[in-house]
Short mmCIF file of C-alpha atoms in Angstrom, two decimals:
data_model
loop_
_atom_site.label_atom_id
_atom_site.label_comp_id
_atom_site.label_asym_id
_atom_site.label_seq_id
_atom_site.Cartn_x
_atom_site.Cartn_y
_atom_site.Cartn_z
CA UNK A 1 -20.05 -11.43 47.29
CA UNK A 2 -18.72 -10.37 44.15
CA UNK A 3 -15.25 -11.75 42.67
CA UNK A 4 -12.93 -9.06 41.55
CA UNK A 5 -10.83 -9.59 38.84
CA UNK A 6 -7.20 -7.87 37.49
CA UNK A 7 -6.66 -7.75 33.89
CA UNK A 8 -3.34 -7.13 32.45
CA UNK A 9 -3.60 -5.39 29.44
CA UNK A 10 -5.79 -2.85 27.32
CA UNK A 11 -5.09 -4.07 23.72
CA UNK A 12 -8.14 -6.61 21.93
CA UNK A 13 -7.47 -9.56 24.44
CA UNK A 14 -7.60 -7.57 27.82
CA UNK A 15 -10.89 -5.72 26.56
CA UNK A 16 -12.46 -9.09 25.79
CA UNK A 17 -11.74 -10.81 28.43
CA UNK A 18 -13.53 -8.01 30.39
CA UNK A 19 -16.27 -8.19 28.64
CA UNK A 20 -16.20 -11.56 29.32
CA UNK A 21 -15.81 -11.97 33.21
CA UNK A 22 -18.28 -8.89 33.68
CA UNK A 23 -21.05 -10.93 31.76
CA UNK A 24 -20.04 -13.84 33.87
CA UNK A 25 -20.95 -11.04 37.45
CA UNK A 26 -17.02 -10.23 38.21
CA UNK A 27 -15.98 -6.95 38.75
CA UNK A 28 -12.89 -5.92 36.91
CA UNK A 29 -9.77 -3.58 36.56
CA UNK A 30 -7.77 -3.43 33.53
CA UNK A 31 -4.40 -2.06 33.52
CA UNK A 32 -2.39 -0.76 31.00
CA UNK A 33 1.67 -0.34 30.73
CA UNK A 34 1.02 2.54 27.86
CA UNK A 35 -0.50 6.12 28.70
CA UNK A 36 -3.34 6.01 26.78
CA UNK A 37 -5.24 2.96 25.12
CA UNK A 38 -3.72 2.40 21.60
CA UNK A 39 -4.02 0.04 18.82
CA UNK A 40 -0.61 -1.33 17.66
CA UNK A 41 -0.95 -2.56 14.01
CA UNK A 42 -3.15 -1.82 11.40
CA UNK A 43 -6.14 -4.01 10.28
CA UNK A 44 -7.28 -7.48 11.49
CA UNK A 45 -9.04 -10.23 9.58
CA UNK A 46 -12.06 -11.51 11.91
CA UNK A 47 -13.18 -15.58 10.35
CA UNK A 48 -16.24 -17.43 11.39
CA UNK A 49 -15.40 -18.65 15.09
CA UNK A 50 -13.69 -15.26 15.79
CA UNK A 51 -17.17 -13.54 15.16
CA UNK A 52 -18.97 -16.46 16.97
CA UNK A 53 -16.61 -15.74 19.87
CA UNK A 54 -17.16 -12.24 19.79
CA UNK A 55 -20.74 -12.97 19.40
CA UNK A 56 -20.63 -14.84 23.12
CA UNK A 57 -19.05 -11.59 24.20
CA UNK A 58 -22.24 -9.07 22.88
CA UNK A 59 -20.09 -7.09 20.25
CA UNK A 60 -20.89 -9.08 17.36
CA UNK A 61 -23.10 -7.58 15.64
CA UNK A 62 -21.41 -4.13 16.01
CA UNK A 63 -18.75 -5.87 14.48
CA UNK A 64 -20.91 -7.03 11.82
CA UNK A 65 -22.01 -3.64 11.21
CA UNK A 66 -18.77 -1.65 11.35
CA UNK A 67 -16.26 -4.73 9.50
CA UNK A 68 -15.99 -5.22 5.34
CA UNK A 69 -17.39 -8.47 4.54
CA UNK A 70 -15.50 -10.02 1.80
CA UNK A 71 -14.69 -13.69 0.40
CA UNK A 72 -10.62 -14.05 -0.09
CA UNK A 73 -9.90 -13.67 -3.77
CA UNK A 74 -7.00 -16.14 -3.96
CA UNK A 75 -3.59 -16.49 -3.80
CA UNK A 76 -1.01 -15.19 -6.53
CA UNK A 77 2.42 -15.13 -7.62
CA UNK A 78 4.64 -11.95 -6.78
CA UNK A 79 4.49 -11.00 -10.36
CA UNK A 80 0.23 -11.26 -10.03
CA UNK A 81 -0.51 -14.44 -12.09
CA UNK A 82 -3.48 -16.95 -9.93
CA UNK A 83 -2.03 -19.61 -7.68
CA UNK A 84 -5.38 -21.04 -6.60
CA UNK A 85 -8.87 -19.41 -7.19
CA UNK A 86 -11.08 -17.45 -4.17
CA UNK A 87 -12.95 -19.03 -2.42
CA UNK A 88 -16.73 -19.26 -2.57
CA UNK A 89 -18.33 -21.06 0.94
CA UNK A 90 -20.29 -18.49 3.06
CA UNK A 91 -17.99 -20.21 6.07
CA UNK A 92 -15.04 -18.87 4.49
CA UNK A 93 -15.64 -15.03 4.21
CA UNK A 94 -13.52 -12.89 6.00
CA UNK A 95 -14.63 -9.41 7.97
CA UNK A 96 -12.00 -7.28 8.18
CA UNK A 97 -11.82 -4.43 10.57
CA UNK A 98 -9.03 -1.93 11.46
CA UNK A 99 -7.76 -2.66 15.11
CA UNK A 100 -8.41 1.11 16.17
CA UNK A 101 -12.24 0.15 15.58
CA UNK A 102 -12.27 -2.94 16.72
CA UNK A 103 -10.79 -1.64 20.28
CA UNK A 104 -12.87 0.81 20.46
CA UNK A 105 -16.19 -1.22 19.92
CA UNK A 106 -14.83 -3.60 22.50
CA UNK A 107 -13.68 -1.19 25.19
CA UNK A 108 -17.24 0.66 24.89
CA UNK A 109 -17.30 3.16 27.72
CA UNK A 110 -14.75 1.26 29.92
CA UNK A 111 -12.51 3.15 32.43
CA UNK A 112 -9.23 1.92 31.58
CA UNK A 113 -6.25 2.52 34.26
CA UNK A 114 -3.31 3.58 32.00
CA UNK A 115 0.64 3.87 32.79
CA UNK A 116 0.19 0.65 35.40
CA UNK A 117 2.94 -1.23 34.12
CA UNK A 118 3.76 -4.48 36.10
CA UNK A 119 6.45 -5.60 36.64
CA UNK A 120 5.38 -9.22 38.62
CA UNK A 121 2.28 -11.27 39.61
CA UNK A 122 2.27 -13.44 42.31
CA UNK A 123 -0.81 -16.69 41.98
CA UNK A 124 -2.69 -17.98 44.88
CA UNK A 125 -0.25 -21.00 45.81
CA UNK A 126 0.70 -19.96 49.07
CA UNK A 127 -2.71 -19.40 49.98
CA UNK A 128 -2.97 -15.53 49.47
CA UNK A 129 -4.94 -13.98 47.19
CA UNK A 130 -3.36 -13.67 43.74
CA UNK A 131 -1.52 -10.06 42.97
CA UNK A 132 0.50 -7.93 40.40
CA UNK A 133 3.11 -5.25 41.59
CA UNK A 134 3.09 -2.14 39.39
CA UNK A 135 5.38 0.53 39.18
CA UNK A 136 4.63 3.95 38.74
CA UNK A 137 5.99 6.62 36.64
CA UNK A 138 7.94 3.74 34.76
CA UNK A 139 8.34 4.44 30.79
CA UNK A 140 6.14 3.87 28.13
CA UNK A 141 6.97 0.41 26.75
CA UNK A 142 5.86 1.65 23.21
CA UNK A 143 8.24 4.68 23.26
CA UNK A 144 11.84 5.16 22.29
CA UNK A 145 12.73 5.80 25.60
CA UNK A 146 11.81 2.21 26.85
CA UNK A 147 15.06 0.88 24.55
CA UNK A 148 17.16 2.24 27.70
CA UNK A 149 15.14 1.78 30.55
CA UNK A 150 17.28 -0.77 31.51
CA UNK A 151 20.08 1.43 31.28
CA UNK A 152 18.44 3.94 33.47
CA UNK A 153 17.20 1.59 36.00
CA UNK A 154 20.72 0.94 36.38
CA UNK A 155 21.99 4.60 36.85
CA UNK A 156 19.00 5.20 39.80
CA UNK A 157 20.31 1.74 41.61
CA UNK A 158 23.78 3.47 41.75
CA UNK A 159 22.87 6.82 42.41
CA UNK A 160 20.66 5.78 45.25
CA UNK A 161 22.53 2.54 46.30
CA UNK A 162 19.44 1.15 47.39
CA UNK A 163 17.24 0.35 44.08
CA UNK A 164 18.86 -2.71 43.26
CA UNK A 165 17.88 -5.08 45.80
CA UNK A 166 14.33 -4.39 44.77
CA UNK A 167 14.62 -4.86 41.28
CA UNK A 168 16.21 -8.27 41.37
CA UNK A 169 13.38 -8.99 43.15
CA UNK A 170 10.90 -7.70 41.04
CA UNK A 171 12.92 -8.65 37.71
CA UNK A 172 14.89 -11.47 37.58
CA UNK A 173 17.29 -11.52 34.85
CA UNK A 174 18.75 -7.81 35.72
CA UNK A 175 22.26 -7.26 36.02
CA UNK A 176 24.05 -9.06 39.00
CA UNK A 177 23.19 -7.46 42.42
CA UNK A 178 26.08 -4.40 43.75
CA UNK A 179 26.34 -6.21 46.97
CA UNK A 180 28.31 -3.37 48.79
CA UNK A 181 25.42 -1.44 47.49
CA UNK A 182 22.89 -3.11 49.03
CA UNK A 183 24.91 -3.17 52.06
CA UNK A 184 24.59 0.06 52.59
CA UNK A 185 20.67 0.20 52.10
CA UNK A 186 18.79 0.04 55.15
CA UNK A 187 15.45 -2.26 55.44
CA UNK A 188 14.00 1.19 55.85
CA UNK A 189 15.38 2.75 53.08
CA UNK A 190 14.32 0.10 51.00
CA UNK A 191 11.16 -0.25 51.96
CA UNK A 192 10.57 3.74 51.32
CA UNK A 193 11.77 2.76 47.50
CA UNK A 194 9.44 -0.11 47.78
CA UNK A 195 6.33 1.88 49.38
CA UNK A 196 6.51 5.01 46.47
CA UNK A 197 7.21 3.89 43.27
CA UNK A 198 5.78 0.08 43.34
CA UNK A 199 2.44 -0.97 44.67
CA UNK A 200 0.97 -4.51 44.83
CA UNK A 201 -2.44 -5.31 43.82
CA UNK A 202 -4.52 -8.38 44.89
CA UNK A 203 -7.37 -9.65 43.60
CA UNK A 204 -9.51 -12.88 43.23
CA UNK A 205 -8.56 -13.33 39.76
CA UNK A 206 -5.66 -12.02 37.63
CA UNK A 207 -5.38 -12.55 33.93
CA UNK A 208 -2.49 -11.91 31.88
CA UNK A 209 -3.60 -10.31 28.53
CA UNK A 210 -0.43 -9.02 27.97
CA UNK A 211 0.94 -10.28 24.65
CA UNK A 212 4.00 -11.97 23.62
CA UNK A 213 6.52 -10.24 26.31
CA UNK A 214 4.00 -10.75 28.93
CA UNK A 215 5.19 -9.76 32.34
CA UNK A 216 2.45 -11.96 33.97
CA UNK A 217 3.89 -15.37 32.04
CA UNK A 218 7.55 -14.28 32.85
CA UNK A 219 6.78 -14.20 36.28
CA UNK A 220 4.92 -17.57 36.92
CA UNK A 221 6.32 -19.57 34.00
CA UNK A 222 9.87 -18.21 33.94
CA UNK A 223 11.09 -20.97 31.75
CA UNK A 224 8.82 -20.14 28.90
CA UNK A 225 10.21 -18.59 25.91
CA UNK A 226 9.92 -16.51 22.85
CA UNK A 227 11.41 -17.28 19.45
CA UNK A 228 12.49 -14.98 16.45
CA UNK A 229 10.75 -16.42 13.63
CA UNK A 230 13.47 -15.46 11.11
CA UNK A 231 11.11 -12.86 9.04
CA UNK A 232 10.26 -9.06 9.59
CA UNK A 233 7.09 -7.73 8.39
CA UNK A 234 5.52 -3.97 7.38
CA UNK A 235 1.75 -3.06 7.82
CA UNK A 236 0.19 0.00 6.40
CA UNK A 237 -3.28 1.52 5.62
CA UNK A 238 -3.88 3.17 2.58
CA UNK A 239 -7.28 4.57 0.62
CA UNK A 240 -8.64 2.38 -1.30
CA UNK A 241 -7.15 2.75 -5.41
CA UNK A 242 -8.49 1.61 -8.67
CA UNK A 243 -6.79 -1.26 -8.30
CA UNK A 244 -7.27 -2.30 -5.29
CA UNK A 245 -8.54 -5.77 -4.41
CA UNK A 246 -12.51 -6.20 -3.35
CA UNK A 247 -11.52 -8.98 -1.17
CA UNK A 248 -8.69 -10.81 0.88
CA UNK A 249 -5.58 -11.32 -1.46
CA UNK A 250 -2.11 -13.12 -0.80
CA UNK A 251 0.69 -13.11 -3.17
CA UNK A 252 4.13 -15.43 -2.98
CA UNK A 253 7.14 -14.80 -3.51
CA UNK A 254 10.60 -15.66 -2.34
CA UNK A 255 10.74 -15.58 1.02
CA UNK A 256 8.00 -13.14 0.94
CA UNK A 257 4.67 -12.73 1.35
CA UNK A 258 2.32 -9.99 0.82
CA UNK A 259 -1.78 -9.36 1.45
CA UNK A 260 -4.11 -6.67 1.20
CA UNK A 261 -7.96 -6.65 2.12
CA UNK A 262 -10.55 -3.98 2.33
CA UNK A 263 -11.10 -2.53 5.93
CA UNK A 264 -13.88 0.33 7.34
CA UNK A 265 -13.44 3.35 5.98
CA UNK A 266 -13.36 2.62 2.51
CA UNK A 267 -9.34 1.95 3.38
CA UNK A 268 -7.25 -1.24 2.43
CA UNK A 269 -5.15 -2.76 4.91
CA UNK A 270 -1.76 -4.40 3.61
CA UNK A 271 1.07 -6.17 5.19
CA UNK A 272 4.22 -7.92 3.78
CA UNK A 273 6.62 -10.14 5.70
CA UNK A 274 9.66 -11.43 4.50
CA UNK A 275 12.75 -12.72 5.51
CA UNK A 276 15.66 -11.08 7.18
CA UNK A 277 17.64 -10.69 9.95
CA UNK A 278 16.63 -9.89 13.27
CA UNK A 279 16.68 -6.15 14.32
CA UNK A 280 16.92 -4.26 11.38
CA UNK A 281 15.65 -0.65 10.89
CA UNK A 282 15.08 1.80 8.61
CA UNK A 283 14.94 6.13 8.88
CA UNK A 284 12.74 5.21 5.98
CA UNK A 285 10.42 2.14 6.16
CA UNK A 286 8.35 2.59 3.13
CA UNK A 287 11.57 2.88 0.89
CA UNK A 288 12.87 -0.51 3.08
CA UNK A 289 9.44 -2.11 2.00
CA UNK A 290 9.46 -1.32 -1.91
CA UNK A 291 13.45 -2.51 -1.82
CA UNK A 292 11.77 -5.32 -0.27
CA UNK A 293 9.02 -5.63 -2.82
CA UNK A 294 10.05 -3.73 -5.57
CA UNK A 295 10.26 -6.33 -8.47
CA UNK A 296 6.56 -7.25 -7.50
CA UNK A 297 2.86 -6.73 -9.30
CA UNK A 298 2.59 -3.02 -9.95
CA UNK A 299 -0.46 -2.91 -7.66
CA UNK A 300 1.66 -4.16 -4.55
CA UNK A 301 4.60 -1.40 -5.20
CA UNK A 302 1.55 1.25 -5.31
CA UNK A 303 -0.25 0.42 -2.21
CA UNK A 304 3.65 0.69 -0.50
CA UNK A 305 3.81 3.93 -1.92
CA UNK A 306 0.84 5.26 -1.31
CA UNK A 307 1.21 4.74 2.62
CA UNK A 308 2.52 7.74 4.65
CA UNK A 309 5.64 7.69 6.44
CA UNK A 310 4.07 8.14 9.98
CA UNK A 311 1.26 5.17 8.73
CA UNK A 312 3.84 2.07 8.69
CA UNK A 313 4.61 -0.02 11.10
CA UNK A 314 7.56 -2.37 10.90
CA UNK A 315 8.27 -5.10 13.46
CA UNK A 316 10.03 -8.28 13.39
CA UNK A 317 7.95 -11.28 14.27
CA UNK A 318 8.07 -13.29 17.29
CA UNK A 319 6.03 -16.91 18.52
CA UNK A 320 5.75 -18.17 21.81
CA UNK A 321 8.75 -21.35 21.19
CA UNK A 322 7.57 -23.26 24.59
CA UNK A 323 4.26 -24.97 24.46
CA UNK A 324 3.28 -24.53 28.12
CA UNK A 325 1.26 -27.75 29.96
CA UNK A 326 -1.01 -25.08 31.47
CA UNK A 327 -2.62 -21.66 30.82
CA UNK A 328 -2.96 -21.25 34.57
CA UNK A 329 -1.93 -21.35 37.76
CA UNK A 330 -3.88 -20.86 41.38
CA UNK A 331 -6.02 -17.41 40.72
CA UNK A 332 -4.28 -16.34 37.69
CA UNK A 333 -4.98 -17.19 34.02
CA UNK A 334 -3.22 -16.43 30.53
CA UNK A 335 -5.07 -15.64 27.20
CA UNK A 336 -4.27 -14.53 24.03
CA UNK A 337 -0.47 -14.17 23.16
CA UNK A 338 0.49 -14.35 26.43
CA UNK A 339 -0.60 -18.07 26.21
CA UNK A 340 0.11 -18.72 22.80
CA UNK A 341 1.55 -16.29 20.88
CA UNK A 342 1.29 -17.85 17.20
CA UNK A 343 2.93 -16.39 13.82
CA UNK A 344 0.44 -14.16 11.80
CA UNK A 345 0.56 -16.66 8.80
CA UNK A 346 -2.67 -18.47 9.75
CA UNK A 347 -4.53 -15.26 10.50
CA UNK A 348 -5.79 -16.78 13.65
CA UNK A 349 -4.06 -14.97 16.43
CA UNK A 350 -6.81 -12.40 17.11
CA UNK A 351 -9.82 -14.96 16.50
CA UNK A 352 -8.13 -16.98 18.97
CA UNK A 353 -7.63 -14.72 21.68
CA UNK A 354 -11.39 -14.13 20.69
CA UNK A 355 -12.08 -17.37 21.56
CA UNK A 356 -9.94 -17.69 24.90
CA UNK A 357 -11.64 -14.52 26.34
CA UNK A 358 -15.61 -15.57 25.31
CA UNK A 359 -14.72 -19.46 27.12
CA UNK A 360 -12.99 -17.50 30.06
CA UNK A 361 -16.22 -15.55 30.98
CA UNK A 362 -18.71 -19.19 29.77
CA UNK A 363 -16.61 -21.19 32.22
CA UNK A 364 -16.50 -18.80 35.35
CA UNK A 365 -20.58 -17.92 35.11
CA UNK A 366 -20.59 -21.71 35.10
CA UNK A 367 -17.81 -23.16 38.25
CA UNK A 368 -16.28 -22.05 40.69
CA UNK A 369 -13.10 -20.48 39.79
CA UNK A 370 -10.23 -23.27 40.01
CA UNK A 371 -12.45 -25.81 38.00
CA UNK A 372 -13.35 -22.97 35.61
CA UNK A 373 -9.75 -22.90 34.87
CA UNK A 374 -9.06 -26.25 34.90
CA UNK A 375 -11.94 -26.73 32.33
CA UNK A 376 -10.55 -23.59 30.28
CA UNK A 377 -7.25 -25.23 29.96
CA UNK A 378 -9.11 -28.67 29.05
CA UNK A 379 -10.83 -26.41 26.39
CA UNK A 380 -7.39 -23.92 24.82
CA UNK A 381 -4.59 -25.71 25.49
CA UNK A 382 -5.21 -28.48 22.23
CA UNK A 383 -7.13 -26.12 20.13
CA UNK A 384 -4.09 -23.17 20.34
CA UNK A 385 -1.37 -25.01 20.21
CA UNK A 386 -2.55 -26.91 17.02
CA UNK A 387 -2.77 -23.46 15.67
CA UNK A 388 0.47 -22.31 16.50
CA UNK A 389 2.31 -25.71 14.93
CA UNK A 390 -0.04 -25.01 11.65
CA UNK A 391 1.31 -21.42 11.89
CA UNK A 392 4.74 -22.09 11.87
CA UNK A 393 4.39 -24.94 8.94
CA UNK A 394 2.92 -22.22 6.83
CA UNK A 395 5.56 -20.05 7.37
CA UNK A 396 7.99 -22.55 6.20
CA UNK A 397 6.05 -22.14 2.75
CA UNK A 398 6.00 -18.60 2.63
CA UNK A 399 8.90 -16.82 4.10
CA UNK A 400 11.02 -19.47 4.46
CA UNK A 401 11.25 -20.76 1.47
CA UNK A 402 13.91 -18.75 -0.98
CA UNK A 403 15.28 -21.48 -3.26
CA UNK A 404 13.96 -21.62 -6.46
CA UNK A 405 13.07 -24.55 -6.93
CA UNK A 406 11.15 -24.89 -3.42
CA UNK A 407 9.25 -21.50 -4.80
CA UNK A 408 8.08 -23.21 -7.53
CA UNK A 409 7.37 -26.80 -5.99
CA UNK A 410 5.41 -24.57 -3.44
CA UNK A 411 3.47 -22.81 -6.18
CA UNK A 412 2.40 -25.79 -8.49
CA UNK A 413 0.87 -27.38 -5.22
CA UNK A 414 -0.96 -24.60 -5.02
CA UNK A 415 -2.30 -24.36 -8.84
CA UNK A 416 -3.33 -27.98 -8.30
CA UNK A 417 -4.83 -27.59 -4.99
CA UNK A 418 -9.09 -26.92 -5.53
CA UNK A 419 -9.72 -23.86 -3.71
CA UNK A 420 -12.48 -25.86 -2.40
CA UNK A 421 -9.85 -28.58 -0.90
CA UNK A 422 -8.56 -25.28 0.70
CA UNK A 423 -11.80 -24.88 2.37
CA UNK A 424 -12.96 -28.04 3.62
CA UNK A 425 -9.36 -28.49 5.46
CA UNK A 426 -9.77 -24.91 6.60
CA UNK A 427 -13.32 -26.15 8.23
CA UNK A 428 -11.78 -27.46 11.71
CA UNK A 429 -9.84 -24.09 12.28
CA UNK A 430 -13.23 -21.88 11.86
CA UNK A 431 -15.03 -24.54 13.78
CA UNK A 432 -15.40 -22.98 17.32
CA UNK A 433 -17.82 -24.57 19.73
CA UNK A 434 -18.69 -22.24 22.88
CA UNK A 435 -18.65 -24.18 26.06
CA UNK A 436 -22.41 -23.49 26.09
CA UNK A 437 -23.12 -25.93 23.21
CA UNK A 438 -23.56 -29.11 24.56
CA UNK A 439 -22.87 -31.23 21.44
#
């Protein structure tokens, strides 16, 4: 009989990891919160065990194909003078892909099941079969309107005097229950509530690909939690310019960072991060960006202003701050951010979540599905959480450090450091082994 499998999430992890557990014989569903299948960000850099991963997962080579191959040029000051040289090893090039491609080569021809947002999963512990509960016509998270959904949710419980009881149970962590309210709710009327605007799903298999807020995590580890990093960050695409770089570049300044690299299209992909407080907006995010950057190498103030207002995209960033014992629990099974959400400062978020989703599918084709799990948490669990400690150290270089005299500690390590010393410690991150190798 065939095992069916939910999986929470359209973005790159939930479209892997359905490539993966269909090559293993599942059958799948993947559910979306948003209305349509979207790529949030801009580019993403793809190293040697992301494409190995991706490789396990048949896209590969499509990847290969559609991606701009490119060895990382180095790393510079924020006025443009060399830090430490590019690198050279064939192990070290980057591929670099914008994430609206890179979904669509990995969804395919996939039917998608958009504006399912759940709300809470339930595992297989009490010997039923694992389950989310979605809720229908609920807002798009992505959207303005989602700021006051809580708000809102609030104004139906009153207004109906019956909602309220059902949300606390579906969302712990609302506002405190309006007992006379729920007094006055019959079983029945609650259960009409329940019956037309939530539905549960079961399944023999649910996997939460749902990022850094995942709803699946907050349900079944409720203790986890997130952590502001203390740094916001701006992404853009832009046409590629005179003097644009040919390959990977990263620049340092205080308690900044910038990079640009080449993507499809003949477009360069650029991001900055820097440090701030948490929150902040702008009407105007490109001007934000070149206050940000504005005393910076001439070509990092052009490729700002060269990106259209509609094109940026400013967020603050996040990490997962509890390392959890286990990426599963009975029938259900985290990947990506939702398991480790790591700072962008390794580049290793996506290749990871690569990586989680090509083991998940090796694993299941290979046990039965509690041992696969058990073996996938032997397998992630290390590996990640490595990655996410390495992350957050080199954020402590970059946009953490603002004094002076740290910036330019930081920065003669770097001149002295071979860019080959660079690449033989950076060995053991791009050095993925697939569960089929048996070495």
């Amino acid at each position: 009989m065939t095992q069916t499998a939910i999986i929470v999430g359209a973005g790159l992890g939930g479209l892997a990891a359905a490539r993966g557990l269909e090559a293993a014989g599942w059958q799948v569903r993947v559910l979306e919160a948003a209305p349509q299948v979207r790529a949030m960000g801009a580019g993403i850099s793809i190293t040697e065990n992301g494409l190995a991963a991706l490789d396990e997962l048949g896209v590969g080579d499509a990847v290969r194909e559609a991606a701009v191959r490119a060895l990382p040029e180095g790393t510079f000051t924020d006025q443009g003078t060399p830090l430490q040289r590019g690198m050279h090893a064939d192990s070290s090039a980057i591929r670099a892909i914008h994430r609206g491609t890179l979904l669509d080569i990995l969804r395919g021809d996939r039917e998608v099941e958009t504006g399912m947002r759940v709300v809470s999963a339930t595992d297989a512990s009490e010997g039923s079969r694992p389950s989310v509960t979605i809720e229908h016509g609920a807002a798009d998270p992505d959207s303005s309107d989602a700021r006051s959904e809580r708000e809102r949710r609030k104004d139906r419980a009153r207004g109906t005097k019956l909602g309220r009881r059902l949300h606390r149970a579906l969302e712990p962590g609302d506002d405190p229950i309006d007992r006379r309210a729920e007094a006055r709710a019959s079983k029945a009327q609650v259960r009409a509530v329940e019956e037309s605007r939530f539905e549960r799903l079961e399944a023999d298999l649910v996997v939460g690909a749902d990022g850094i807020d995942s709803a699946v995590r907050r349900a079944l580890w409720p203790k986890a939690r997130t952590d502001y990093s203390g740094a916001t960050s701006w992404y853009g695409v832009v046409q590629a310019a005179a003097d644009s770089p040919a390959g990977p570049r990263v620049y340092l300044g205080r308690g900044a960072e910038f990079g640009m690299e080449p993507i499809d299209g003949g477009r360069i992909y650029w991001w900055g991060m820097a440090f701030a407080r948490m929150g902040r907006s702008s009407k105007d995010e490109i001007a934000a960006a070149l206050r940000q950057f504005d005393d910076w190498a001439p070509e990092v103030r052009d490729h700002i202003a060269a990106t259209a207002q509609q094109g940026i995209v400013h967020r603050d960033l996040w990490s997962l701050a509890t390392r959890l014992d286990s990426y599963h629990r009975p029938g259900v099974v985290l990947v990506g951010d939702a398991a480790h959400a790591m700072l962008p400062t390794l580049g290793q978020g996506g290749n990871t979540t690569f990586e989680d989703a090509a083991t998940l599918g090796i694993l299941l084709e290979e046990h039965g599905t509690e041992d696969a799990l058990e073996a996938y948490d032997a397998e992630r669990i290390a590996r990640t959480q490595r990655l996410m400690g390495l992350s957050e150290r080199i954020a402590r270089s970059s946009t953490r450090t603002r004094s002076p005299l740290l910036v330019a500690a930081r920065n003669g390590l770097l001149n002295l450091t071979p860019a080959l010393a660079s690449e033989i410690a950076a060995d053991w991150v791009l050095a993925w082994r697939s569960p089929r190798d048996p070495s």
